[in-house]
CSV table of C-alpha atoms in Angstrom, one decimal:
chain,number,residue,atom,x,y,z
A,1,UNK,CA,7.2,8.8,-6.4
A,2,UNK,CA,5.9,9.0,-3.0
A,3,UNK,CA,5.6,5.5,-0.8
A,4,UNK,CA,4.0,4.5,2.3
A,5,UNK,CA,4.0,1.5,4.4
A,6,UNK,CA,0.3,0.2,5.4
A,7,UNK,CA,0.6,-2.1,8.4
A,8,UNK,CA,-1.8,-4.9,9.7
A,9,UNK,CA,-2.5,-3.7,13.4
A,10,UNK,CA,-5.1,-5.5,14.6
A,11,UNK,CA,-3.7,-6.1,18.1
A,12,UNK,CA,-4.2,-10.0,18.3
A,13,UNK,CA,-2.4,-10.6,15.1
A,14,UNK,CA,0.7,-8.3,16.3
A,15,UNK,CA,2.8,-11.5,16.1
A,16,UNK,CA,2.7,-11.9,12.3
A,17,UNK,CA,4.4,-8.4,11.7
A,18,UNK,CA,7.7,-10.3,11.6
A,19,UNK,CA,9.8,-11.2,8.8
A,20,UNK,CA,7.5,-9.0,6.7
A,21,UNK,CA,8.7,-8.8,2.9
A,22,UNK,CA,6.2,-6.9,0.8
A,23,UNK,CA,4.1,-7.1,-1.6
A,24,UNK,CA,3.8,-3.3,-4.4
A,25,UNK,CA,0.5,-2.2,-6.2
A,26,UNK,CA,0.0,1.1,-7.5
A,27,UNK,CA,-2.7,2.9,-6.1
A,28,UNK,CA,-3.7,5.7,-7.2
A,29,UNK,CA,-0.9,8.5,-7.7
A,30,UNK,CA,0.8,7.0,-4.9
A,31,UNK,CA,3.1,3.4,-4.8
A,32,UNK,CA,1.6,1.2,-1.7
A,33,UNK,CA,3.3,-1.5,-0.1
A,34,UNK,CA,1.5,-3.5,2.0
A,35,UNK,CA,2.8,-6.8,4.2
A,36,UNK,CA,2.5,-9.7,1.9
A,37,UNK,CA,2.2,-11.6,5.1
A,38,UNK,CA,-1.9,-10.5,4.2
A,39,UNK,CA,-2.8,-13.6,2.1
A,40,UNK,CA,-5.9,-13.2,-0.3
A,41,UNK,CA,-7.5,-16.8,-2.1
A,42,UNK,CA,-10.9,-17.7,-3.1
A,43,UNK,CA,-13.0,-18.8,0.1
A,44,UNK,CA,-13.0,-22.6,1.4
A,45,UNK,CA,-15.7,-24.3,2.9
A,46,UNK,CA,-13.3,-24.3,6.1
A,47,UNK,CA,-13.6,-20.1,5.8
A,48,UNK,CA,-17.1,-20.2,6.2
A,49,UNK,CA,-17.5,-19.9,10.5
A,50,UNK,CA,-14.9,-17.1,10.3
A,51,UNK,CA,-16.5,-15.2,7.1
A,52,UNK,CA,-19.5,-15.3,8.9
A,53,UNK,CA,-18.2,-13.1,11.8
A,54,UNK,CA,-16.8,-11.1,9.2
A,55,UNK,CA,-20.2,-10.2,7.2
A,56,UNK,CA,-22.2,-10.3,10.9
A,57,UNK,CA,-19.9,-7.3,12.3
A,58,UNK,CA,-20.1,-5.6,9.0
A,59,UNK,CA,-23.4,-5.8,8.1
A,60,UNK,CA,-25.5,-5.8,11.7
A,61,UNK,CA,-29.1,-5.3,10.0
A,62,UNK,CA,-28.5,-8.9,8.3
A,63,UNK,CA,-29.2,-12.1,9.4
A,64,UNK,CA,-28.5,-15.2,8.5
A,65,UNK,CA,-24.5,-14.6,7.5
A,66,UNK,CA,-23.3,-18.4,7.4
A,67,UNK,CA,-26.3,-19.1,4.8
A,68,UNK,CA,-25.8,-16.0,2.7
A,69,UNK,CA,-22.3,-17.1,2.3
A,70,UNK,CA,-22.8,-20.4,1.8
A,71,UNK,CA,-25.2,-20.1,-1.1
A,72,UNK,CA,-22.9,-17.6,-3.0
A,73,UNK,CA,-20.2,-19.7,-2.3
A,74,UNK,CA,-22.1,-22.8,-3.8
A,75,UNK,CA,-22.4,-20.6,-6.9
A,76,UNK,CA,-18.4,-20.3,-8.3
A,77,UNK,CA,-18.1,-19.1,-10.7
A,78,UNK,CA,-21.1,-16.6,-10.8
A,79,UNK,CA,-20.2,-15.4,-7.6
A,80,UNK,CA,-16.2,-15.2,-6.8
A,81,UNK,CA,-15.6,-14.9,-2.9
A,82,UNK,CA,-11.8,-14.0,-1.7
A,83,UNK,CA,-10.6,-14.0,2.2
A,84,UNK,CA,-8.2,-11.9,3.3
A,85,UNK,CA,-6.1,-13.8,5.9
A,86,UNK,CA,-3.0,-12.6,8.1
A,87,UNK,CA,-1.0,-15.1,6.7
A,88,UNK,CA,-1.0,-18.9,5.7
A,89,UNK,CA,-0.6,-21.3,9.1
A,90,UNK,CA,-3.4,-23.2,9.7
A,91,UNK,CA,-5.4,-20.8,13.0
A,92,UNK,CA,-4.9,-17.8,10.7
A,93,UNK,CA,-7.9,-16.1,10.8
A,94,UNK,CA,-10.1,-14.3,8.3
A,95,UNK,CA,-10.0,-10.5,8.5
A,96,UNK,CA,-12.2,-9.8,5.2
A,97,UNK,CA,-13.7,-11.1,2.3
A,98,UNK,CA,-15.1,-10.0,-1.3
A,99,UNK,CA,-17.7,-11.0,-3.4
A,100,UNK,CA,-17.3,-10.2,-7.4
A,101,UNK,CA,-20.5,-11.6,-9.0
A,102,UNK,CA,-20.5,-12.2,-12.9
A,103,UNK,CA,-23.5,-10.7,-14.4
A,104,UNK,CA,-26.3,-11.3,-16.9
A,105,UNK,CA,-24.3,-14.7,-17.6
A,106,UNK,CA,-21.5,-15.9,-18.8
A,107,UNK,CA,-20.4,-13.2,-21.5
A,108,UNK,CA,-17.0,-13.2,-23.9
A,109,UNK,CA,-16.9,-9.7,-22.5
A,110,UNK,CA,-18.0,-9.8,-19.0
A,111,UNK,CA,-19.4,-7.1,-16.2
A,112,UNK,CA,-18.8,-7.9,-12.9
A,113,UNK,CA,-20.6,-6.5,-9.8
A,114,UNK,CA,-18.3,-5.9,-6.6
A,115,UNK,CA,-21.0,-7.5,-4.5
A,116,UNK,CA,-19.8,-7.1,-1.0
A,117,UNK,CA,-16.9,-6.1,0.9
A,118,UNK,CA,-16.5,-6.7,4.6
A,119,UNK,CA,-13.6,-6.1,6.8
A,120,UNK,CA,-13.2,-6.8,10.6
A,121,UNK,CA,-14.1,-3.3,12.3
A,122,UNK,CA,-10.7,-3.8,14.6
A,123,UNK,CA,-8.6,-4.1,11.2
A,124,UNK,CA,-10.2,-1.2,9.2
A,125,UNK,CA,-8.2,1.4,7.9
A,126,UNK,CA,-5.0,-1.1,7.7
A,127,UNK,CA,-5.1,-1.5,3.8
A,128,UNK,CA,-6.9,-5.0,3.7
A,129,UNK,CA,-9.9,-3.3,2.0
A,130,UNK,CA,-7.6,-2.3,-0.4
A,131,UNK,CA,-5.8,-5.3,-0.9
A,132,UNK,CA,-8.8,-7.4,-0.8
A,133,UNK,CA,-9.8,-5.7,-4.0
A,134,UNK,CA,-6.5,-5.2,-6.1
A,135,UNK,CA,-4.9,-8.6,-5.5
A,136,UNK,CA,-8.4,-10.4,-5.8
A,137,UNK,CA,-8.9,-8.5,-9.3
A,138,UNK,CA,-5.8,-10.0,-11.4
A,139,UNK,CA,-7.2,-13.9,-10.1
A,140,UNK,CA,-11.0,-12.9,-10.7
A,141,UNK,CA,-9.2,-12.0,-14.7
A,142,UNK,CA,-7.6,-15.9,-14.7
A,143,UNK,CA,-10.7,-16.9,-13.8
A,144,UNK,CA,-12.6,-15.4,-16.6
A,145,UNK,CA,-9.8,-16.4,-19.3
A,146,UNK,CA,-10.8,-20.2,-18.4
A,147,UNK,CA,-14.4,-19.0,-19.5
A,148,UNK,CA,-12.8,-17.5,-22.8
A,149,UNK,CA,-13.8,-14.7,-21.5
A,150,UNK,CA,-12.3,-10.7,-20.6
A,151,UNK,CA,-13.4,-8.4,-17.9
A,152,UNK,CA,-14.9,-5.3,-19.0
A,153,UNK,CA,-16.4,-3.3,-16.3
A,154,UNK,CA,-17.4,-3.3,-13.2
A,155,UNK,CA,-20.2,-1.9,-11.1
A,156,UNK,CA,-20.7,-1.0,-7.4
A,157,UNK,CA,-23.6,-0.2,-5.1
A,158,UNK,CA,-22.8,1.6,-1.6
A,159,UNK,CA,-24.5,3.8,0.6
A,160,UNK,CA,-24.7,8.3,-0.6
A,161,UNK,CA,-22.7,8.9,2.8
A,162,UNK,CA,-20.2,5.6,2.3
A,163,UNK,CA,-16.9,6.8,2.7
A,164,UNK,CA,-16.3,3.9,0.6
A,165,UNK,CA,-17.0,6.2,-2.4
A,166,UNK,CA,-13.4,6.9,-2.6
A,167,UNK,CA,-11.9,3.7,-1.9
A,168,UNK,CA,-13.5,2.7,-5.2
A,169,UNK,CA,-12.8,5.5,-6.9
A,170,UNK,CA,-8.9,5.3,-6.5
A,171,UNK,CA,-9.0,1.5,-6.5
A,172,UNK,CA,-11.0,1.3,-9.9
A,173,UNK,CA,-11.2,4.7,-11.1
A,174,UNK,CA,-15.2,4.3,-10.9
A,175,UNK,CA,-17.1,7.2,-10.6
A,176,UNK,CA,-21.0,8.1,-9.7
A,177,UNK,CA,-23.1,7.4,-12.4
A,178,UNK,CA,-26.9,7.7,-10.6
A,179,UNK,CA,-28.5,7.9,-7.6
A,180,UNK,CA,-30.9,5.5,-6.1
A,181,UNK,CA,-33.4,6.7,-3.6
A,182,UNK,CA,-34.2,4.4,-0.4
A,183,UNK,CA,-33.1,1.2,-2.1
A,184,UNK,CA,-31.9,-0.5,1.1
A,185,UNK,CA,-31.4,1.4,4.6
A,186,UNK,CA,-30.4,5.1,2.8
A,187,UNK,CA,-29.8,6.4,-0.5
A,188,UNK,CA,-27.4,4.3,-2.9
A,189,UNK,CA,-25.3,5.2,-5.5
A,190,UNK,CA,-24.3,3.5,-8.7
A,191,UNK,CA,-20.8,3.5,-9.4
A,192,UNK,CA,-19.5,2.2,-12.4
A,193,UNK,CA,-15.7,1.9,-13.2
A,194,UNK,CA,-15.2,1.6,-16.8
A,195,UNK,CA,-12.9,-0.8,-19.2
A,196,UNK,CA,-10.5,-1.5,-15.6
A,197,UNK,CA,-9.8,-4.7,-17.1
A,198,UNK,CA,-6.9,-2.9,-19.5
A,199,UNK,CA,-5.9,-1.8,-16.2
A,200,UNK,CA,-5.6,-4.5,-14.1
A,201,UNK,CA,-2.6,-7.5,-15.0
């Protein structure tokens, strides 16, 4: 089985590289081990300043980040939000966040919408994308077994030319089901990735 270590290298969070223990997920063929020193919870009120710089660098056609994250926050458990942090003192700061959103209501067997997915630009390409989604999945599952409910699929929007394409597609096996014409700034596709709750523990 091939392995391969994914560091956090963001340059001013060099300092929590040590002591690292880690943290294994399969992804894809391929067995990833990424610092457990990255720390992924449901959102705070307190994450809410930082979150904002998140989606504001991610997203610059959008306004209004603190408000948009507010109100989806304010709507647990329809909307699920998860930081990704660097690790757990107090000035830690948030590097990412994801929004899963529960929808057409609260179902026994429920499809979940990855909403939005932000990542500071200076820590792309370190695996907190990745970890943002695979660790948040197994605690978005708890979440639905306190609603008597199971996780059945799970659908995604991104851009026709979004190299995020394959990070969904090896993170959730989903795959292209249409194209959307113009829906936002480009073309969108419609990715759906089906029954990944018998995947995901």
């Amino acid at each position: 089985m091939c392995s391969s270590f994914i560091s956090i290298k963001c340059p001013e969070y060099a300092q929590v590289l040590a002591q690292e223990r880690y943290a294994e997920f399969w992804y894809g063929c391929s067995l990833i081990e990424v610092g457990d020193k990255v720390i992924i919870r449901l959102m705070q009120e307190s994450d809410l300043s930082e979150a904002a710089l998140v989606h504001q660098s991610a997203f610059v056609r959008q306004r209004r980040s603190f408000e948009w994250l507010q109100c989806n926050l304010k709507a647990f458990p329809r909307y699920m939000i998860y930081v990704a942090k660097l690790d757990e003192q107090p000035d830690s700061k948030v590097v990412g966040y994801i929004i899963w959103a529960q929808k057409s209501g609260f179902r026994p067997e429920s499809v979940l919408e990855l909403e939005q997915l932000a990542v500071l630009p200076e820590c792309q390409g370190q695996g907190v994308a990745k970890a943002l989604i695979l660790e948040s999945l197994p605690l978005v599952k708890q979440q639905l077994a306190e609603q008597d409910s199971v996780l059945k699929h799970v659908l995604v929007t991104t851009r026709a030319d979004n190299f995020a394409q394959q990070l969904y597609k090896k993170t959730l096996g989903a795959e292209v089901e249409s194209t959307i014409s113009n829906l936002y700034s480009a073309d969108e596709v419609l990715m759906i990735a089906r029954n990944v709750g018998d995947t995901i523990q």
